[in-house]
mmCIF file of C-alpha atoms in Angstrom:
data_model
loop_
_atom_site.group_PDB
_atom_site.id
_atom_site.type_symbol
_atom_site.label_atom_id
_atom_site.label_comp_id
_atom_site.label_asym_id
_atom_site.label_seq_id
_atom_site.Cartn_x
_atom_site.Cartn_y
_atom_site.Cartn_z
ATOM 1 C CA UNK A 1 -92.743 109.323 6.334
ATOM 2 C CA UNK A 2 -91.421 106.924 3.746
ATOM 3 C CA UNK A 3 -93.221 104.166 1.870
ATOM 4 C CA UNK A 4 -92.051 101.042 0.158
ATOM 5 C CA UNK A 5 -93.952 98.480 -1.976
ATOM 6 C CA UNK A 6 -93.126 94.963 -1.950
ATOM 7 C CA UNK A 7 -95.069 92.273 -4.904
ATOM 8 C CA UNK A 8 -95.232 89.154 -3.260
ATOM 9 C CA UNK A 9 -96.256 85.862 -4.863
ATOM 10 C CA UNK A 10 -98.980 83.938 -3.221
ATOM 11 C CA UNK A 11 -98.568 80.233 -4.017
ATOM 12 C CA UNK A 12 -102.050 78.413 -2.694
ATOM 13 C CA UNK A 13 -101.318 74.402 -1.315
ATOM 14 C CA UNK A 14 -103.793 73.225 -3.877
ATOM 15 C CA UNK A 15 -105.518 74.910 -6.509
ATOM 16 C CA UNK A 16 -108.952 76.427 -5.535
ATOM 17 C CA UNK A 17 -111.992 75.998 -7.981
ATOM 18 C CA UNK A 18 -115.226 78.328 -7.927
ATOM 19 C CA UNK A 19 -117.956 78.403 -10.109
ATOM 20 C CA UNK A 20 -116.222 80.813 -12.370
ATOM 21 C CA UNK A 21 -112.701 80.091 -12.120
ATOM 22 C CA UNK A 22 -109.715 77.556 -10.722
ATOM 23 C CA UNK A 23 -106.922 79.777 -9.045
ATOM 24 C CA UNK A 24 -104.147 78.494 -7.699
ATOM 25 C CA UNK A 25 -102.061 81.456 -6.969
ATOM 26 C CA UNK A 26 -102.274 85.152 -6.998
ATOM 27 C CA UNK A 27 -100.584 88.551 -6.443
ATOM 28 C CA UNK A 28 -100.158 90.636 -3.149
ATOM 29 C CA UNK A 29 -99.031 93.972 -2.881
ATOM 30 C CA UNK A 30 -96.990 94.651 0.841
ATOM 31 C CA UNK A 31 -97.074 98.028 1.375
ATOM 32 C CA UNK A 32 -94.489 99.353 4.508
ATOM 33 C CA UNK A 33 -94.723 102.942 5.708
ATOM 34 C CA UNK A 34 -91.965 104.022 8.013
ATOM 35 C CA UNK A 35 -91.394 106.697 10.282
ATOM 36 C CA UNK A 36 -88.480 107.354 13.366
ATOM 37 C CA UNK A 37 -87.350 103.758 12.833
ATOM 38 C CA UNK A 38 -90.625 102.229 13.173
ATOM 39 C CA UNK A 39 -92.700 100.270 10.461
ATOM 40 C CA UNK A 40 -96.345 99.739 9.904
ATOM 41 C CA UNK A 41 -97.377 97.075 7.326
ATOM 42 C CA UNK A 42 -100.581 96.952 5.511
ATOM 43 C CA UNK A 43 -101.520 94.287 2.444
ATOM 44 C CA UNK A 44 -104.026 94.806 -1.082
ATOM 45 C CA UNK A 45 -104.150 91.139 -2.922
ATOM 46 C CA UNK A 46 -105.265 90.880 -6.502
ATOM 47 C CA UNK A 47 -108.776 89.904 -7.191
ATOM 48 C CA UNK A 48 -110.528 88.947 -10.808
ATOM 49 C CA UNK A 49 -113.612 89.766 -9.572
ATOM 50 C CA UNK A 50 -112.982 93.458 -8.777
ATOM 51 C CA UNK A 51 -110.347 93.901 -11.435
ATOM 52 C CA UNK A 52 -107.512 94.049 -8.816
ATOM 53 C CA UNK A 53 -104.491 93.396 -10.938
ATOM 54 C CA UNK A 54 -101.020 93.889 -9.668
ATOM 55 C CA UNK A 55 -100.439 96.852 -12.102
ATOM 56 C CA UNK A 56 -103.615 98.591 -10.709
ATOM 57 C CA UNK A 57 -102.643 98.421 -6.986
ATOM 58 C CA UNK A 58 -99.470 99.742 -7.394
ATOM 59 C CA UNK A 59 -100.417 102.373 -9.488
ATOM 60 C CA UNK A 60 -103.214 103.717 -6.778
ATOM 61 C CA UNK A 61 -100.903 102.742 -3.929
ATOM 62 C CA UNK A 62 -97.756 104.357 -5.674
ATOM 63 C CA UNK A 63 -100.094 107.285 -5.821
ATOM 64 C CA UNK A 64 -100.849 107.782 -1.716
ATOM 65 C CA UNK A 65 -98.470 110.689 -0.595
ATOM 66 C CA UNK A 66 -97.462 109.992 2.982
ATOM 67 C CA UNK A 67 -94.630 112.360 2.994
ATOM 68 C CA UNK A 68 -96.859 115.501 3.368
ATOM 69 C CA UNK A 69 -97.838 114.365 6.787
ATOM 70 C CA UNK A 70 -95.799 115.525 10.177
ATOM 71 C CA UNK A 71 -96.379 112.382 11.293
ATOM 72 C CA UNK A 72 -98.979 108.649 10.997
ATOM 73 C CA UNK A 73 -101.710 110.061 13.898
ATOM 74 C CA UNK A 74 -101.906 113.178 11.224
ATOM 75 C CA UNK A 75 -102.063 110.779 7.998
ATOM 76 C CA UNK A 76 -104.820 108.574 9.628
ATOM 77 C CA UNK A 77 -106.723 111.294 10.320
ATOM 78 C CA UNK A 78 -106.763 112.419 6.879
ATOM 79 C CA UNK A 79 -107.070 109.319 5.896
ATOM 80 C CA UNK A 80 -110.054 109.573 2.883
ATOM 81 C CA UNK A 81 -108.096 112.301 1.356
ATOM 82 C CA UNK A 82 -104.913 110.480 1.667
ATOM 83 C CA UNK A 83 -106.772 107.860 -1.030
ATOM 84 C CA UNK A 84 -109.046 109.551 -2.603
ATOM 85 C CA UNK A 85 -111.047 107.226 -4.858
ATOM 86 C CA UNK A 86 -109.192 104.454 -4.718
ATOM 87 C CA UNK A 87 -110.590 100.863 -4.273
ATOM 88 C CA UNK A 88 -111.515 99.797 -0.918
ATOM 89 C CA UNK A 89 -108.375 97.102 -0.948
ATOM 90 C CA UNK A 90 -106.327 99.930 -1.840
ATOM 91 C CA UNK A 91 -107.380 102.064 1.348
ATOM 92 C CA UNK A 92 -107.583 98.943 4.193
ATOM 93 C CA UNK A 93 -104.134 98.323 3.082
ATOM 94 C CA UNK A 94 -102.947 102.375 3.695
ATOM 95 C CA UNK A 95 -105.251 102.268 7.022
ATOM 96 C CA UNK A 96 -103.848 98.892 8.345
ATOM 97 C CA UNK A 97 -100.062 99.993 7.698
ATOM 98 C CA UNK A 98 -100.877 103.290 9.445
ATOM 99 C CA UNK A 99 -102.457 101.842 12.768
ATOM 100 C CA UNK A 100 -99.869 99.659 12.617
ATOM 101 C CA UNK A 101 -97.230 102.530 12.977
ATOM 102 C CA UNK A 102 -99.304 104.149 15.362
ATOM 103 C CA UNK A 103 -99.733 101.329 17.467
ATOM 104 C CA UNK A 104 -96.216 100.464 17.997
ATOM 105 C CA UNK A 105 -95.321 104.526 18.372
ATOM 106 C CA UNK A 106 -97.884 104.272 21.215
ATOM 107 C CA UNK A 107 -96.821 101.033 22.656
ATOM 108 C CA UNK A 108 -100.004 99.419 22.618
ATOM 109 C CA UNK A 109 -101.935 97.129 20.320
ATOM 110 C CA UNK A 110 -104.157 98.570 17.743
ATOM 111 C CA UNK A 111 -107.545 97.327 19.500
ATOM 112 C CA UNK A 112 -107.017 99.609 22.622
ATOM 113 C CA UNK A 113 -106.282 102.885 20.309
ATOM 114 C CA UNK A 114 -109.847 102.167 19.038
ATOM 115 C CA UNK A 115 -111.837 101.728 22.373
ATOM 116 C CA UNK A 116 -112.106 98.394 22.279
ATOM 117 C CA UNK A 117 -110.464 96.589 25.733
ATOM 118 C CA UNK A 118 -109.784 93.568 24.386
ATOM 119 C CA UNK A 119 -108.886 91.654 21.018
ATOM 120 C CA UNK A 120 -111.759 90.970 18.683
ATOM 121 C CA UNK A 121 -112.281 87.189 18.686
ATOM 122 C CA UNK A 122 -113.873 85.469 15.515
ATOM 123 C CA UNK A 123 -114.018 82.021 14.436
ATOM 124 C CA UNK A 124 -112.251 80.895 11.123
ATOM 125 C CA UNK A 125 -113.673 79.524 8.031
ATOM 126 C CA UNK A 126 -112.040 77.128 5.965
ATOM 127 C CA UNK A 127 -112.932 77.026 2.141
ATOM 128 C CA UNK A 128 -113.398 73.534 0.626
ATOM 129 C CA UNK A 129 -113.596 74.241 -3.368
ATOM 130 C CA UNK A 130 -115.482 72.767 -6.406
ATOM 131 C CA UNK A 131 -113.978 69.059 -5.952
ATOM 132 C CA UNK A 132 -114.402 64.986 -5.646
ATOM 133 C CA UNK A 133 -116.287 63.956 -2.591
ATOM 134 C CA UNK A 134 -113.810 62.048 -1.766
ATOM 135 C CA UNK A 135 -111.397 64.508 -1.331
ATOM 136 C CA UNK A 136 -113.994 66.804 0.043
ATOM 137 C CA UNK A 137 -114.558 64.468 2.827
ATOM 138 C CA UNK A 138 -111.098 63.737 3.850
ATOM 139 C CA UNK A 139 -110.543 67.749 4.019
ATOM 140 C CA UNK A 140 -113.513 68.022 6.249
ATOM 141 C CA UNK A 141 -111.863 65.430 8.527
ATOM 142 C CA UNK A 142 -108.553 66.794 8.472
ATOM 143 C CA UNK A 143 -109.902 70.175 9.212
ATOM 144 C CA UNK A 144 -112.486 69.249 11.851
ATOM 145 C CA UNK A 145 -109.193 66.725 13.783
ATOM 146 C CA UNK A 146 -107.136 70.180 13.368
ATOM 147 C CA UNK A 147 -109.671 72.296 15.172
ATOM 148 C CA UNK A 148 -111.652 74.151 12.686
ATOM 149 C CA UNK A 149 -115.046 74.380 13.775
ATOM 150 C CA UNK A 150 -116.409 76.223 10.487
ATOM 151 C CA UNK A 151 -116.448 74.991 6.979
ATOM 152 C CA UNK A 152 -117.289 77.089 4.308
ATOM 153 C CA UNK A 153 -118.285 74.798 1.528
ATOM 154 C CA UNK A 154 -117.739 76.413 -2.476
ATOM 155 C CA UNK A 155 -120.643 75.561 -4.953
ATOM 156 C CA UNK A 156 -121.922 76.439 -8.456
ATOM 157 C CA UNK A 157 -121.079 73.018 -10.470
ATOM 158 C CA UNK A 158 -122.581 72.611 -13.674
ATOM 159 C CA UNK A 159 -124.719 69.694 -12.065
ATOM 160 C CA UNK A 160 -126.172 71.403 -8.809
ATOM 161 C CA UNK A 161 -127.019 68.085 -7.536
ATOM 162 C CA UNK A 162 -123.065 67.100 -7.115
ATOM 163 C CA UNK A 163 -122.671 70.364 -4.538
ATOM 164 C CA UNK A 164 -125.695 68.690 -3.146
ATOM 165 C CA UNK A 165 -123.927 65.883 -2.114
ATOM 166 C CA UNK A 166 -120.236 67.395 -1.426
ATOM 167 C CA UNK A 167 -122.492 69.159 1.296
ATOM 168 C CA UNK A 168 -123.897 65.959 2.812
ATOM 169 C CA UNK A 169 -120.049 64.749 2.724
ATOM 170 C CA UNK A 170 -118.500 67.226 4.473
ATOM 171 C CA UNK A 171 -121.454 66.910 6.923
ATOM 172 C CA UNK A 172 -121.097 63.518 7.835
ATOM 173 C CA UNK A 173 -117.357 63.445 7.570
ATOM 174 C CA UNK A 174 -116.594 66.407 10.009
ATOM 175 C CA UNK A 175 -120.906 66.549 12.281
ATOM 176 C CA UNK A 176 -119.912 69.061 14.712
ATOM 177 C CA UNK A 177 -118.881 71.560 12.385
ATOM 178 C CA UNK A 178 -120.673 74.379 11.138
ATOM 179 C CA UNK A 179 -121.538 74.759 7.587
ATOM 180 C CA UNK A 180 -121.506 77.580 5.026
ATOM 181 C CA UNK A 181 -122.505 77.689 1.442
ATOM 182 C CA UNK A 182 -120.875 79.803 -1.423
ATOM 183 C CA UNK A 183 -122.008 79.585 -5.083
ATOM 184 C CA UNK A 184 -120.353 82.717 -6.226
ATOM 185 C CA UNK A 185 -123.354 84.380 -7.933
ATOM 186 C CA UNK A 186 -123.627 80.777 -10.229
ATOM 187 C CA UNK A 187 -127.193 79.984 -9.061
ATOM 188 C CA UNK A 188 -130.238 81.442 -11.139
ATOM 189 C CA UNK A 189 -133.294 82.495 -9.291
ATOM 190 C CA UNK A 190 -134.437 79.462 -10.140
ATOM 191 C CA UNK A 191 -132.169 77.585 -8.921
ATOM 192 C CA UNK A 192 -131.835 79.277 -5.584
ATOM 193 C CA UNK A 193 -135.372 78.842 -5.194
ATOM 194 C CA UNK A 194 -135.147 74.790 -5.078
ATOM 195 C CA UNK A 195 -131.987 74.452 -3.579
ATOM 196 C CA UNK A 196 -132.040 76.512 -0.663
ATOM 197 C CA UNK A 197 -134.418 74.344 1.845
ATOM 198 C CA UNK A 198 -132.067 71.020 0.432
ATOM 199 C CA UNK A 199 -129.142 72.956 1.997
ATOM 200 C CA UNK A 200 -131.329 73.920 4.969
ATOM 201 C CA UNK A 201 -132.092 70.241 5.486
ATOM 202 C CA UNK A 202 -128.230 69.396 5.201
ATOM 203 C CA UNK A 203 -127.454 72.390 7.879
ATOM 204 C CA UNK A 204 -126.027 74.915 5.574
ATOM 205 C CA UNK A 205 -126.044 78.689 8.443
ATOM 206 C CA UNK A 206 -125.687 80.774 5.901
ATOM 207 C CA UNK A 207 -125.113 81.087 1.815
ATOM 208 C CA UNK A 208 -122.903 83.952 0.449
ATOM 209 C CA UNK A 209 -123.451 85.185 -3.202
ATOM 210 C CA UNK A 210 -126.253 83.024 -4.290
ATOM 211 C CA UNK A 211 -127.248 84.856 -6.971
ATOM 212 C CA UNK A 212 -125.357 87.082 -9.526
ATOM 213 C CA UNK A 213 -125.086 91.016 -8.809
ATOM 214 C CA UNK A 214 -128.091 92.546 -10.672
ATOM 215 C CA UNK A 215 -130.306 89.394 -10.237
ATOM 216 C CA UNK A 216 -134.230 89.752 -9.891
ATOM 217 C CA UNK A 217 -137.105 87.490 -9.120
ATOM 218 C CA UNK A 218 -139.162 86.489 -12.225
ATOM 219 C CA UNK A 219 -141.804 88.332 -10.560
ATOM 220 C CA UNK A 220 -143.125 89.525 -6.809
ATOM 221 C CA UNK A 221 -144.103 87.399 -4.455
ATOM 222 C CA UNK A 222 -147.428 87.012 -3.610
ATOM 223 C CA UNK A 223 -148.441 89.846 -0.743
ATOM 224 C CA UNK A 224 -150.134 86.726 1.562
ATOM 225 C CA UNK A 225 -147.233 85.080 1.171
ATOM 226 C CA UNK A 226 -144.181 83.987 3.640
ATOM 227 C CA UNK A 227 -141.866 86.371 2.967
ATOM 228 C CA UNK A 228 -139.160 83.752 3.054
ATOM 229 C CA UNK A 229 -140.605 79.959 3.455
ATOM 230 C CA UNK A 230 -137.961 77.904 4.557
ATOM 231 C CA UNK A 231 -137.078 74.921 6.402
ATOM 232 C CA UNK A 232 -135.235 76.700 9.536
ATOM 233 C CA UNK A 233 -131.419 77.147 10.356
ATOM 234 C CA UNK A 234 -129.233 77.836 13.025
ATOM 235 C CA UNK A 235 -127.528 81.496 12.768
ATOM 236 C CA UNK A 236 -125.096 82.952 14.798
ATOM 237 C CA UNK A 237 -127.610 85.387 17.260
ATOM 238 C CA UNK A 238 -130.891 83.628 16.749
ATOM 239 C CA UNK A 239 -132.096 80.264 17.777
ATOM 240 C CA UNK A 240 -134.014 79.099 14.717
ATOM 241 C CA UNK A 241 -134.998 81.277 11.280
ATOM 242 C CA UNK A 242 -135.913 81.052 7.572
ATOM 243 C CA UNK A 243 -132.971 80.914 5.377
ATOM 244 C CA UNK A 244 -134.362 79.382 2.163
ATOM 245 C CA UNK A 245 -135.049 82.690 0.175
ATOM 246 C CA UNK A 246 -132.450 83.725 -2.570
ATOM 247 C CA UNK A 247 -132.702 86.784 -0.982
ATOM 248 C CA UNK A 248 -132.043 85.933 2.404
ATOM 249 C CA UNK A 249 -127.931 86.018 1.943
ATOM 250 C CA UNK A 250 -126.753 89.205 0.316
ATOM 251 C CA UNK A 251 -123.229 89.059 -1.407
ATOM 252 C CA UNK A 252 -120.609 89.038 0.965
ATOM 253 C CA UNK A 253 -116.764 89.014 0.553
ATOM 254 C CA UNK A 254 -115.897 88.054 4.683
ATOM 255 C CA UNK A 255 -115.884 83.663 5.777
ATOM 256 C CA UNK A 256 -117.977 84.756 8.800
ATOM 257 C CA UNK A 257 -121.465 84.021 9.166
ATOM 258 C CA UNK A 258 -122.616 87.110 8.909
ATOM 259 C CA UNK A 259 -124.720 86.790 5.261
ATOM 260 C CA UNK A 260 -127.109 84.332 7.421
ATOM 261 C CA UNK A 261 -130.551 85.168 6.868
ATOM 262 C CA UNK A 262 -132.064 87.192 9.108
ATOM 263 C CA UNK A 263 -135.880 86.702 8.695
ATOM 264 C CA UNK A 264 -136.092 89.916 7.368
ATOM 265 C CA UNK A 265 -138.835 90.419 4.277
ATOM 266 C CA UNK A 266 -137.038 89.407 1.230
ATOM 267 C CA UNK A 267 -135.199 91.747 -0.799
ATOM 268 C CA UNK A 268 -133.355 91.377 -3.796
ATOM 269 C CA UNK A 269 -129.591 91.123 -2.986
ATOM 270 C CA UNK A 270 -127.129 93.312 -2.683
ATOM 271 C CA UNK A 271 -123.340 93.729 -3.259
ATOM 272 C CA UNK A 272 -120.923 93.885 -0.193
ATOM 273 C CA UNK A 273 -118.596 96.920 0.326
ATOM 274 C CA UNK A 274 -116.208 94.994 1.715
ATOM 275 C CA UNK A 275 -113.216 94.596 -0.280
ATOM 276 C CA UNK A 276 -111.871 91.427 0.811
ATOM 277 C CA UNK A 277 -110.729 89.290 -2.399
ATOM 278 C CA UNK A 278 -113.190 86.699 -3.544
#
């Protein structure tokens, strides 16, 4: 088998601002493995946050030695030895090239050579960044008239009370779509604490990365306590929960829903494996 790297520029329509930073393009790596004429693509795209420069995926991907295996079925197989240590982008890029090839040697799509009989189907979420409400609002519009049904809404401002109101923008601008909150880890515990039931209110599902990796309560909640008082949400599989604790969303890298609070006791949160770039 034969591998080729390809360093694509990613140019975004309009600059995206977090908490933390304004990006408005970045790197990706397309990596092509070939074997009897056919070609299996996979894709690792720079990220800040996990120190994912281009340098550093090419150098783990330049590593993977594809060549030692008879054939992809063999290579997939073998897969956590084909990239050993490497970053999680670096190994959904070799896997996703690889059941690519195998898929079209087999002649069938990728979901039936894993058991599944039909496509997975999940809903989209579109990010709105760190900007005026004004804009914010006519993006929620635009989006909701173009069929998104799921907005995923970026926070963190240095005044928490202007995310406050970007959220009941987009609300009223686009009201039958579903809402999700993402600070980046720019909230303190503090913070997360009073803001969480005003997003509630406003119909927030679910907030990724409330709280910075490593963050802790200022101390335990009381034992008779709630263990996460809330006003209720909507979430994906349950009719009505909590979802006001800090806790409640764990740091997640995906747009789906699935950081919504469960209910569950509060814990303090915890950092996704996924390696999706933030």
């Amino acid at each position: 088998m034969r591998t080729d790297l390809r360093t694509v520029r990613l140019v975004l329509a309009e600059p995206l601002r977090i908490s933390r930073s304004t990006m408005a393009a970045r790197d990706a790596v397309w990596l092509t493995v070939e074997h009897d004429g056919l070609r299996g693509h996979g894709e690792a795209v720079t990220s800040v946050y996990y120190g994912l420069d281009t340098g550093t995926l090419l150098r783990f991907l330049r590593a993977v030695r594809l060549d030692r295996f008879a054939d992809p079925e063999s290579a997939l197989e073998a897969l956590p030895d084909v990239v050993p240590a490497a970053p999680p982008a670096v190994t959904a890029a070799v896997e996703a090239a690889l059941l690519d090839l195998v898929g079209k040697r087999a002649d069938a799509p990728v979901h039936r050579l894993l058991g599944a009989p039909a496509p997975p189907v999940a809903a989209t979420a579109r990010t709105l960044g760190i900007t005026s409400l004004a804009h914010a609002a006519a993006e929620a519009r635009r989006l909701a008239a173009s069929g998104f049904r799921i907005i995923k809404v970026k926070a963190g401002a240095p005044d928490p009370e202007d995310d406050v109101e970007r959220v009941r923008v987009v609300r009223d601008a686009a009201p039958g779509v579903r809402l999700l909150l993402d600070p980046n880890g720019a909230w303190t515990v503090r913070q997360a604490e009073a803001l969480l039931p005003r997003f509630a209110d406003l119909g927030v599902e679910a907030v990724e990365q409330p709280l910075a990796p490593g963050a802790r309560r200022r101390s335990p909640p009381s034992p008779n306590a709630h263990p996460c008082p809330s006003s209720p949400t909507r979430t994906p599989s349950t009719s009505r929960t909590p979802a006001a604790s800090p806790d409640a969303c764990t740091a997640s890298t995906s747009s789906s829903p699935s950081a919504a609070a469960s209910g569950r006791p509060c814990a303090s949160p915890r950092r996704s494996r996924a390696a999706a770039p933030r």
